Amino acid sequence: MKVWISFDMEGVAGIVDWEQCTPGSGEPYNLGRALLQDEVNAAIDGAIAGGATEIVLNDSHSTMSNLDPRRIAGGAQYISGRLKPLHMMQGLDDSFDAIFFVAYHGAISGRPSALSHSYNPELFSAARINGEYVGESGINALVAQHYGVPIALVTGDAITHDDTRPFAAGAVNVVTKESITRFSAKNLHPTTSCRLIREGAERALKKVAGGDMPTPGIELPARLDLEMQTSDMAELATWAKGTTRTGDRTVRVESGSDNLLAIFESFMAINYLARAAGGR
Ligand SMILES: [Zn+2]
């Protein structure tokens, strides 16, 4: 069984501040990445216990090289580094049997979730798929659905699970913390969090093996609506394929077909293009 893992960082038990997940911030980041490494390794160990024979990790946070490769468990392969065309979804294809979203976080538009955002918070204040508000997990589900691979495990705070549930109906959800605000949470002890992630990963793959894990099920043809932080950004966004202006600060991305990957690729183009409009 082949497992592909996209891991972020904000959903790790014990992480509540940008300093803890910003490369270059010194001691706080070193602690954050150690906590992350343990949770990713717990997911790998659980995957192997659940029957995984090949595991690929895609580092999806910040500079996307947050792990010490020497400490990666289970001989997993590691996609790291910046400017990957499919960003948080790089490396997924239809040869995989299951997706894990590890250390994910809530949407910028929703209830308080530790360090919530939806891709670049300087650009996007909200995103909707087929009219429903989504976070990164929902946007990333476009690619999961395109390749027909189910999201089998999600780890992060409770809001993250609420955000992801519409796209991962059968997923095992591991709650690592209860967010209080965007910068505070009641965290599980790291040992407990890692144990639950290990157990959850194993259980998730057993469900996949039993045929009990649906793919995201996004209705076609799909549309992605984005609320940009400024009207300049919305104007630049219209340069991406399939993107039209729907308001002063809003744009809509449609593929004109059932191609969900095309919608995601246009979203990535907007993510890179719109920052040229400058900060708020
Ligand atoms: Zn992140």
Coordinates of C-alpha atoms and ligand atoms in Angstrom, one line a residue:
M1 CA 0.0 0.0 0.0
K2 CA 1.4 3.4 -1.0
V3 CA 0.8 6.4 1.3
W4 CA 1.5 10.0 0.5
I5 CA 1.7 12.4 3.5
S6 CA 1.4 16.2 3.3
F7 CA 2.5 17.7 6.5
D8 CA 2.1 21.3 7.7
M9 CA 3.3 22.5 11.1
E10 CA 0.6 24.7 12.8
G11 CA -1.4 21.7 13.9
V12 CA 1.3 20.1 16.0
A13 CA 0.5 19.7 19.7
G14 CA 2.4 22.4 21.5
I15 CA 2.7 24.9 18.7
V16 CA 0.7 28.1 19.1
D17 CA 3.0 30.9 17.9
W18 CA 4.6 31.9 14.5
E19 CA 8.0 31.9 16.2
Q20 CA 7.7 28.2 16.8
C21 CA 7.2 27.5 13.1
T22 CA 9.3 30.2 11.4
P23 CA 12.7 29.0 10.1
G24 CA 15.4 31.2 11.3
S25 CA 13.7 32.2 14.6
G26 CA 16.2 30.1 16.6
E27 CA 15.3 28.3 19.7
P28 CA 11.5 28.4 19.4
Y29 CA 11.7 27.1 15.8
N30 CA 14.1 24.3 16.8
L31 CA 11.6 23.2 19.4
G32 CA 8.8 23.4 16.9
R33 CA 10.5 21.3 14.3
A34 CA 11.5 18.7 16.8
L35 CA 7.8 18.4 17.9
L36 CA 6.8 18.2 14.2
Q37 CA 9.4 15.5 13.4
D38 CA 8.0 13.3 16.2
E39 CA 4.4 13.7 14.9
V40 CA 5.4 13.0 11.3
N41 CA 7.4 9.9 12.5
A42 CA 4.4 8.8 14.5
A43 CA 2.3 8.9 11.3
I44 CA 4.9 6.9 9.4
D45 CA 5.2 4.3 12.2
G46 CA 1.4 3.9 12.2
A47 CA 1.2 3.7 8.5
I48 CA 3.8 0.9 8.4
A49 CA 1.9 -0.9 11.2
G50 CA -1.3 -0.5 9.0
G51 CA 0.3 -2.1 6.0
A52 CA 2.1 0.7 4.1
T53 CA 4.9 -0.5 1.9
E54 CA 5.9 2.8 0.4
I55 CA 5.6 6.3 2.0
V56 CA 6.3 9.7 0.5
L57 CA 6.4 12.8 2.6
N58 CA 5.7 16.2 1.1
D59 CA 6.9 19.1 3.4
S60 CA 4.2 21.7 3.0
H61 CA 5.2 24.4 5.5
S62 CA 7.1 27.7 4.9
T63 CA 10.4 26.9 3.3
M64 CA 9.3 23.3 3.1
S65 CA 12.5 21.8 4.5
N66 CA 11.5 21.5 8.2
L67 CA 12.7 17.9 8.9
D68 CA 16.1 16.5 9.7
P69 CA 16.2 13.9 6.9
R70 CA 18.4 11.6 9.0
R71 CA 15.7 11.3 11.6
I72 CA 12.8 10.4 9.2
A73 CA 11.3 7.1 10.3
G74 CA 10.6 4.0 8.2
G75 CA 12.7 4.9 5.2
A76 CA 10.2 7.3 3.9
Q77 CA 11.1 9.4 0.9
Y78 CA 11.0 13.2 1.5
I79 CA 9.9 15.9 -1.0
S80 CA 11.4 19.1 0.4
G81 CA 12.2 22.6 -0.9
R82 CA 10.4 25.6 -2.3
L83 CA 8.4 26.6 -5.4
K84 CA 7.0 23.2 -6.0
P85 CA 4.4 23.5 -8.8
L86 CA 1.8 21.7 -6.7
H87 CA 3.0 23.2 -3.4
M88 CA 1.3 21.4 -0.5
M89 CA 0.2 18.6 -2.9
Q90 CA 3.4 18.0 -4.8
G91 CA 4.2 14.4 -5.5
L92 CA 0.7 13.0 -5.3
D93 CA -0.5 10.8 -8.2
D94 CA -3.0 8.1 -8.8
S95 CA -0.6 5.3 -7.8
F96 CA -1.2 6.2 -4.1
D97 CA -3.8 4.4 -2.0
A98 CA -4.1 7.0 0.8
I99 CA -3.4 10.6 1.8
F100 CA -2.5 11.8 5.3
F101 CA -2.8 15.5 6.2
V102 CA -0.6 15.9 9.3
A103 CA -0.4 19.0 11.5
Y104 CA -2.9 20.9 9.4
H105 CA -4.8 24.0 10.7
G106 CA -8.1 25.8 10.3
A107 CA -9.2 28.3 7.6
I108 CA -8.5 32.1 8.0
S109 CA -12.2 32.7 7.4
G110 CA -13.5 30.5 10.2
R111 CA -13.6 30.1 14.0
P112 CA -10.4 30.7 15.9
S113 CA -7.9 27.9 15.1
A114 CA -4.2 28.1 16.2
L115 CA -2.3 30.0 13.5
S116 CA -5.1 29.7 11.1
H117 CA -4.7 30.9 7.5
S118 CA -5.6 29.7 4.0
Y119 CA -2.4 29.6 2.1
N120 CA -1.0 33.2 2.1
P121 CA -2.8 35.3 4.7
E122 CA -1.4 38.5 3.1
L123 CA -3.4 37.5 -0.1
F124 CA -6.5 35.5 0.8
S125 CA -9.2 36.3 3.4
A126 CA -11.5 33.4 2.4
A127 CA -12.0 30.6 -0.1
R128 CA -15.1 28.7 -1.0
I129 CA -15.5 25.6 -3.1
N130 CA -19.0 25.3 -4.7
G131 CA -20.2 28.0 -2.3
E132 CA -18.9 26.4 1.0
Y133 CA -16.1 28.0 3.0
V134 CA -12.9 25.9 2.9
G135 CA -9.4 26.0 4.3
E136 CA -6.2 24.6 2.9
S137 CA -7.5 21.0 3.4
G138 CA -10.5 21.8 1.1
I139 CA -8.4 23.5 -1.6
N140 CA -5.9 20.6 -1.5
A141 CA -8.8 18.1 -1.8
L142 CA -9.2 19.3 -5.4
V143 CA -5.9 17.5 -6.2
A144 CA -6.9 14.5 -4.0
Q145 CA -10.1 14.1 -6.0
H146 CA -8.4 14.6 -9.3
Y147 CA -6.2 11.6 -8.6
G148 CA -8.9 9.7 -6.9
V149 CA -7.0 9.2 -3.7
P150 CA -8.9 9.3 -0.3
I151 CA -7.8 11.5 2.6
A152 CA -7.5 8.8 5.3
L153 CA -5.9 10.6 8.3
V154 CA -6.1 14.2 9.4
T155 CA -4.3 15.6 12.5
G156 CA -4.7 19.0 14.0
D157 CA -7.0 21.0 16.2
A158 CA -10.8 20.3 16.3
I159 CA -11.5 23.2 13.8
T160 CA -9.2 21.6 11.3
H161 CA -11.3 18.5 11.4
D162 CA -14.6 20.4 10.9
D163 CA -13.0 22.1 7.9
T164 CA -11.8 18.8 6.4
R165 CA -14.8 16.6 7.1
P166 CA -16.8 17.5 3.9
F167 CA -13.8 16.2 1.9
A168 CA -12.8 13.3 4.1
A169 CA -15.9 11.6 5.2
G170 CA -14.2 8.4 6.3
A171 CA -11.0 9.8 7.6
V172 CA -9.6 9.1 11.1
N173 CA -9.3 12.4 12.9
V174 CA -6.7 12.9 15.5
V175 CA -7.3 16.0 17.7
T176 CA -3.9 17.3 18.9
K177 CA -5.2 20.4 20.7
E178 CA -8.3 22.6 21.4
S179 CA -7.7 26.1 20.1
I180 CA -8.8 28.9 22.3
T181 CA -7.7 31.8 20.0
R182 CA -5.5 32.0 16.9
F183 CA -2.5 32.1 19.3
S184 CA -3.5 29.8 22.2
A185 CA -4.6 26.3 22.7
K186 CA -5.0 23.5 25.2
N187 CA -2.5 21.0 23.8
L188 CA -2.2 17.3 24.3
H189 CA 1.2 16.2 25.8
P190 CA 3.4 15.5 22.9
T191 CA 3.8 11.9 23.9
T192 CA 0.0 11.5 23.9
S193 CA -0.4 13.3 20.6
C194 CA 2.2 11.0 19.0
R195 CA 0.6 7.9 20.4
L196 CA -2.8 8.9 19.1
I197 CA -1.4 9.8 15.7
R198 CA 0.4 6.4 15.5
E199 CA -2.8 4.5 16.4
G200 CA -4.9 6.7 14.1
A201 CA -2.6 6.1 11.1
E202 CA -2.7 2.4 11.6
R203 CA -6.5 2.4 11.9
A204 CA -6.9 4.7 8.8
L205 CA -4.9 2.3 6.6
K206 CA -6.9 -0.7 7.8
K207 CA -10.1 1.2 6.8
V208 CA -8.5 1.9 3.4
A209 CA -7.6 -1.8 3.0
G210 CA -11.2 -2.7 3.9
G211 CA -12.5 -0.4 1.1
D212 CA -14.1 1.9 3.7
M213 CA -12.6 5.3 2.7
P214 CA -14.3 7.5 0.1
T215 CA -12.5 10.1 -2.1
P216 CA -13.4 13.8 -1.4
G217 CA -16.5 13.7 -3.6
I218 CA -16.3 17.3 -4.8
E219 CA -19.3 18.0 -7.1
L220 CA -18.5 18.7 -10.7
P221 CA -18.1 21.1 -12.4
A222 CA -16.5 22.8 -9.4
R223 CA -15.8 26.4 -8.8
L224 CA -13.4 28.1 -6.4
D225 CA -14.2 31.5 -5.2
L226 CA -11.5 33.6 -3.5
E227 CA -11.7 36.7 -1.4
M228 CA -8.5 38.7 -1.9
Q229 CA -7.2 41.2 0.6
T230 CA -7.1 44.1 -1.9
S231 CA -8.7 44.9 -5.3
D232 CA -5.2 45.1 -6.9
M233 CA -4.7 41.5 -6.0
A234 CA -8.0 40.6 -7.4
E235 CA -7.1 42.3 -10.7
L236 CA -3.8 40.4 -10.9
A237 CA -5.6 37.1 -10.1
T238 CA -7.6 37.4 -13.3
W239 CA -4.4 36.7 -15.2
A240 CA -4.6 33.1 -14.1
K241 CA -6.4 30.7 -16.5
G242 CA -10.1 30.3 -16.0
T243 CA -10.3 33.2 -13.5
T244 CA -12.9 35.9 -13.6
R245 CA -13.6 38.9 -11.4
T246 CA -16.8 38.6 -9.4
G247 CA -16.5 41.7 -7.2
D248 CA -14.0 44.4 -6.1
R249 CA -12.0 41.9 -4.1
T250 CA -13.3 38.6 -5.3
V251 CA -12.5 36.2 -8.1
R252 CA -13.9 32.9 -9.3
V253 CA -11.8 30.0 -10.8
E254 CA -13.5 27.5 -13.0
S255 CA -11.8 25.0 -15.3
G256 CA -14.5 25.0 -18.0
S257 CA -14.5 21.2 -17.6
D258 CA -14.3 18.6 -14.9
N259 CA -10.6 19.2 -14.4
L260 CA -10.0 19.8 -10.7
L261 CA -6.3 19.9 -11.1
A262 CA -6.6 22.8 -13.5
I263 CA -8.5 24.8 -10.8
F264 CA -5.8 24.0 -8.3
E265 CA -3.1 25.0 -10.8
S266 CA -4.8 28.4 -11.4
F267 CA -5.1 28.8 -7.6
M268 CA -1.3 28.3 -7.4
A269 CA -0.7 30.8 -10.2
I270 CA -2.9 33.3 -8.2
N271 CA -0.9 32.5 -5.1
Y272 CA 2.3 33.4 -6.8
L273 CA 1.0 36.3 -9.0
A274 CA -1.1 38.3 -6.6
R275 CA 1.8 39.0 -4.2
A276 CA 3.2 41.3 -6.9
A277 CA 0.5 43.8 -5.9
G278 CA 2.3 44.5 -2.7
G279 CA 1.4 44.2 0.9
R280 CA -1.6 45.6 2.7
Ligands
ZN1 ZN 2.1 25.9 7.5

